[in-house]
């Protein structure tokens, strides 16, 4: 019993931190002036159950009050990424402090997936139930659910078998923090174009007329978006990474030879109005960093299936 309590201690702490950061009173922090956020910790100066949004106008600062019940997380895309970084720093720190070995009851080995410098563990992809072969797949990413609060956040672990790939996908108007628990992965990510230029607006008008224009020898469908490629990253345990509504919002992962596990915190979670979309990339022949992202159906060779792991339980009962 003590071992289980020890395993869940870090998760309980993370859950408390995420709940505090995304709670009703804390929602207003996204919309306070930057000077209200000190040392990465938000300080609530607005009345309880209200938010104060400060806008700079030609005549000075205009204050707009509204109840927290009216707050929509769609507004995250209007918040400066630097402010978001400060706001979620407590969550970042909680992820850094996760003891992955205890959390997943990992077994040390001489060779295996990286846990930290000089430490390796046995991967757990083959210990998740039901076994993936029962679904007719020889390799798929597994998802271990931990907790979710509607319209606020979702927490879970993605477990990658060796060389498994999670294709390019988006996180609409979301902020996502990820901690590599064990193993290593390569990550390719894209920034979404936030403010299209006049030329792009002209192209958009062409697209809306259901015409196509050729780029790099191909045609870009009407519902494509402009994006910019970021440098490929090599992630390994215990790295923490983060994405924003525009910056790095699309990414794909490919696990290394020993697989990997990633603990994700999504703010807010996917839901019926905020779905995950997969994309193909069409290069822009005029700009080597720019590209067009083209929505596609989920690739037939990609499978992500929820499962259970005996050493990791759901914490839903702690957020009700």
XYZ file of C-alpha atoms in Angstrom:
320
model
C 0.000 0.000 0.000
C 2.846 2.406 0.876
C 4.501 1.714 -2.479
C 1.292 2.630 -4.308
C 0.928 5.823 -2.262
C 4.539 6.714 -3.067
C 3.943 6.055 -6.769
C 0.900 8.310 -6.849
C 2.322 11.109 -4.704
C 3.905 12.974 -7.623
C 0.791 12.521 -9.750
C -1.414 13.800 -6.950
C 0.848 16.839 -6.652
C 0.690 17.394 -10.429
C -3.081 17.068 -10.386
C -3.331 19.639 -7.619
C -1.061 22.033 -9.487
C -2.972 21.691 -12.761
C -6.263 22.138 -10.918
C -4.982 25.270 -9.185
C -3.657 26.792 -12.410
C -6.815 26.085 -14.412
C -9.363 26.641 -11.607
C -12.224 29.158 -11.760
C -10.353 31.980 -10.048
C -7.116 31.174 -11.858
C -8.775 31.454 -15.281
C -8.541 35.235 -15.050
C -4.733 35.158 -14.930
C -4.554 34.656 -18.689
C -6.180 38.025 -19.191
C -4.469 40.170 -16.596
C -1.716 42.584 -17.476
C 1.768 41.014 -17.642
C 2.841 42.849 -14.441
C 0.301 40.746 -12.530
C 2.452 37.688 -13.183
C 5.605 37.637 -11.094
C 8.379 35.052 -11.070
C 6.295 32.692 -13.187
C 3.490 32.555 -10.590
C 0.153 34.209 -11.328
C -1.224 36.467 -8.595
C -4.964 37.014 -8.698
C -5.812 40.686 -8.219
C -9.306 40.389 -9.686
C -12.381 39.776 -7.500
C -13.467 36.176 -6.916
C -15.295 34.580 -9.861
C -14.425 37.412 -12.206
C -11.732 38.226 -14.684
C -10.244 41.550 -15.614
C -9.098 41.924 -19.184
C -6.953 44.969 -19.859
C -6.818 46.361 -23.373
C -4.571 49.203 -24.531
C -6.540 51.859 -26.403
C -5.664 55.256 -27.824
C -7.097 56.890 -24.718
C -5.436 54.571 -22.207
C -6.387 51.269 -20.645
C -9.879 49.887 -20.862
C -10.973 47.370 -18.213
C -13.605 44.796 -19.055
C -15.152 42.644 -16.334
C -17.108 39.458 -16.869
C -17.852 36.376 -14.786
C -15.527 33.399 -15.006
C -18.452 31.280 -16.216
C -18.340 33.279 -19.443
C -14.663 32.678 -20.041
C -13.920 30.656 -23.165
C -10.587 28.917 -23.520
C -10.756 29.753 -27.228
C -9.242 33.055 -26.102
C -5.923 31.362 -25.298
C -4.830 32.062 -28.854
C -4.913 35.803 -28.093
C -2.481 35.463 -25.166
C 1.223 36.100 -25.721
C 3.194 32.804 -25.509
C 5.597 34.422 -23.029
C 2.670 35.134 -20.704
C 1.415 31.564 -21.159
C 4.873 30.251 -20.290
C 4.807 32.177 -17.024
C 1.276 31.074 -16.273
C 1.967 27.351 -16.650
C 5.421 27.389 -15.048
C 4.074 25.653 -11.906
C 2.847 22.795 -14.123
C 6.202 22.680 -15.909
C 7.992 22.430 -12.556
C 5.604 19.707 -11.357
C 6.376 17.691 -14.502
C 10.104 18.124 -13.960
C 9.701 16.751 -10.442
C 7.822 13.614 -11.518
C 9.660 10.450 -10.487
C 8.891 8.329 -13.551
C 10.521 5.241 -12.062
C 8.140 5.269 -9.097
C 5.134 6.454 -11.050
C 5.265 3.562 -13.506
C 7.039 1.035 -11.250
C 9.780 0.786 -13.864
C 12.377 -1.979 -13.722
C 16.039 -0.991 -14.049
C 18.080 -2.809 -16.702
C 21.621 -2.609 -18.052
C 20.225 -1.933 -21.499
C 16.836 -0.515 -22.339
C 14.974 2.760 -22.560
C 16.660 5.812 -21.090
C 15.316 7.023 -17.742
C 18.067 9.567 -17.076
C 21.776 9.932 -17.706
C 23.351 6.507 -17.026
C 20.032 4.865 -16.076
C 17.932 2.550 -18.238
C 14.614 0.791 -17.677
C 12.487 -1.888 -19.266
C 9.721 -0.382 -21.448
C 6.085 -1.102 -20.537
C 4.351 -1.168 -23.936
C 3.916 -4.957 -23.727
C 2.438 -4.760 -20.202
C -0.616 -2.706 -21.099
C -3.980 -4.469 -21.196
C -5.803 -5.522 -23.261
C -2.803 -6.566 -25.408
C -2.604 -4.758 -28.740
C -2.748 -8.012 -30.727
C -6.355 -8.381 -29.573
C -7.139 -5.393 -31.778
C -5.382 -6.937 -34.757
C -2.404 -4.581 -34.605
C 1.218 -5.533 -34.156
C 2.260 -2.004 -33.226
C 0.237 0.914 -31.912
C 0.509 3.796 -29.484
C -1.343 3.160 -26.206
C -3.053 5.799 -24.086
C -3.310 5.604 -20.288
C -5.913 8.024 -18.967
C -5.224 9.776 -15.666
C -7.696 12.633 -15.276
C -9.830 15.151 -17.127
C -11.960 18.131 -16.190
C -14.372 19.289 -18.872
C -13.230 22.394 -20.738
C -10.249 22.785 -18.388
C -7.580 20.104 -18.791
C -6.763 16.490 -19.573
C -3.839 14.406 -18.266
C -2.656 11.080 -19.646
C 0.322 9.003 -20.781
C 1.086 7.984 -24.367
C 3.161 4.800 -24.558
C 5.145 4.226 -27.762
C 6.508 0.816 -28.798
C 9.937 0.878 -30.489
C 9.963 3.043 -33.638
C 6.221 3.815 -33.328
C 5.102 6.987 -35.068
C 2.394 9.454 -34.109
C 1.630 11.361 -37.351
C 1.454 15.126 -37.726
C -1.591 16.472 -35.866
C -2.834 19.698 -34.287
C -4.017 20.990 -30.911
C -6.651 23.655 -31.717
C -6.324 26.733 -29.496
C -4.591 24.642 -26.846
C -1.512 24.740 -24.648
C 0.165 21.342 -24.115
C 3.014 20.397 -21.779
C 4.755 17.047 -22.272
C 7.238 15.189 -20.072
C 9.243 12.279 -21.486
C 9.006 9.616 -18.772
C 11.380 7.161 -20.415
C 12.939 6.531 -23.815
C 13.628 8.953 -26.641
C 11.812 10.399 -29.639
C 12.333 12.734 -32.568
C 9.822 15.557 -32.863
C 8.996 17.560 -35.974
C 6.755 20.540 -35.364
C 5.200 23.476 -37.184
C 4.108 26.992 -36.300
C 0.685 27.989 -37.612
C 0.661 31.284 -39.491
C -1.018 33.705 -37.100
C -1.396 36.733 -39.342
C -1.479 35.896 -43.056
C 0.100 38.484 -45.315
C -1.870 40.298 -47.989
C -0.500 37.859 -50.532
C -1.734 34.935 -48.495
C -5.139 36.625 -48.136
C -5.216 36.853 -51.921
C -4.408 33.157 -52.120
C -7.103 32.431 -49.563
C -9.624 34.193 -51.760
C -8.586 31.952 -54.609
C -8.951 28.891 -52.392
C -12.390 29.996 -51.243
C -13.412 30.104 -54.896
C -12.557 26.376 -55.052
C -9.564 26.943 -57.317
C -6.129 25.419 -56.842
C -2.711 26.907 -57.145
C 0.441 24.924 -57.780
C 3.202 24.815 -55.149
C 6.321 22.688 -55.479
C 4.832 20.776 -58.369
C 1.449 20.117 -56.742
C -1.904 21.713 -55.989
C -2.954 22.884 -52.566
C -6.589 22.143 -51.608
C -8.888 24.992 -50.631
C -8.915 24.221 -46.892
C -5.144 24.249 -46.435
C -3.335 26.571 -44.015
C 0.003 28.295 -44.054
C 2.599 27.037 -41.582
C 6.323 27.251 -40.860
C 8.682 24.383 -40.136
C 10.666 24.295 -36.913
C 13.950 22.463 -36.439
C 13.688 18.751 -35.700
C 14.171 18.070 -31.982
C 15.590 15.010 -30.287
C 13.800 14.444 -26.995
C 14.868 12.019 -24.290
C 13.881 11.344 -20.707
C 13.515 13.437 -18.594
C 12.918 16.306 -21.078
C 9.858 18.574 -20.820
C 8.489 20.364 -23.868
C 5.565 22.666 -24.586
C 3.399 23.956 -27.444
C 1.032 26.900 -27.837
C -2.061 27.826 -29.906
C 0.207 28.951 -32.780
C 3.821 28.215 -31.805
C 4.702 24.558 -32.404
C 0.997 23.671 -32.421
C 1.385 20.838 -34.922
C 3.814 18.033 -34.226
C 4.647 14.423 -34.904
C 6.707 11.949 -32.902
C 8.796 8.931 -33.843
C 9.997 6.785 -30.960
C 13.528 5.429 -30.724
C 14.627 1.774 -30.708
C 13.477 1.203 -27.123
C 10.169 3.024 -27.328
C 9.069 5.884 -25.097
C 6.364 7.144 -22.750
C 5.127 10.760 -22.611
C 3.002 12.330 -19.889
C 0.781 15.024 -21.448
C -1.140 17.896 -19.865
C -3.614 19.444 -22.323
C -5.167 22.842 -21.561
C -8.016 22.670 -22.469
C -8.726 19.048 -23.565
C -9.955 17.837 -26.911
C -13.754 17.689 -27.070
C -16.608 17.610 -29.597
C -15.904 21.183 -30.666
C -12.109 20.868 -30.485
C -11.130 17.819 -32.491
C -7.707 16.508 -33.449
C -6.904 16.797 -37.158
C -4.106 15.022 -39.032
C -2.183 16.753 -41.815
C 0.008 16.253 -44.841
C 2.606 18.893 -45.680
C 3.064 20.578 -49.061
C 6.313 22.534 -49.412
C 6.274 26.152 -50.566
C 8.651 26.420 -53.493
C 9.222 30.126 -52.755
C 10.188 29.751 -49.097
C 12.090 26.661 -47.816
C 10.791 27.130 -44.263
C 7.174 27.762 -45.228
C 4.654 25.113 -46.185
C 0.956 24.367 -46.534
C -0.728 21.950 -44.155
C -3.476 19.851 -45.714
C -6.105 18.128 -43.524
C -6.354 14.366 -44.054
C -8.144 11.422 -42.510
C -6.354 9.525 -39.753
C -3.591 7.526 -41.493
C -4.531 3.863 -41.871
C -1.218 2.712 -40.397
C -1.669 4.725 -37.188
C -3.540 3.324 -34.203
C -3.849 4.831 -30.731
C -5.771 2.639 -28.294
C -6.647 3.278 -24.659
C -5.535 0.675 -22.171
C -4.784 -0.075 -18.545
C -1.509 -0.469 -16.706
C -1.603 -2.104 -13.308
C 0.759 0.414 -11.703
C -1.043 3.537 -12.931
C -4.606 4.285 -11.942
C -7.055 6.976 -12.972
C -7.334 9.941 -10.624
C -10.810 11.004 -11.729
C -12.138 10.571 -8.200
C -9.761 13.295 -6.957
C -11.191 16.035 -9.184
C -14.918 15.566 -8.531
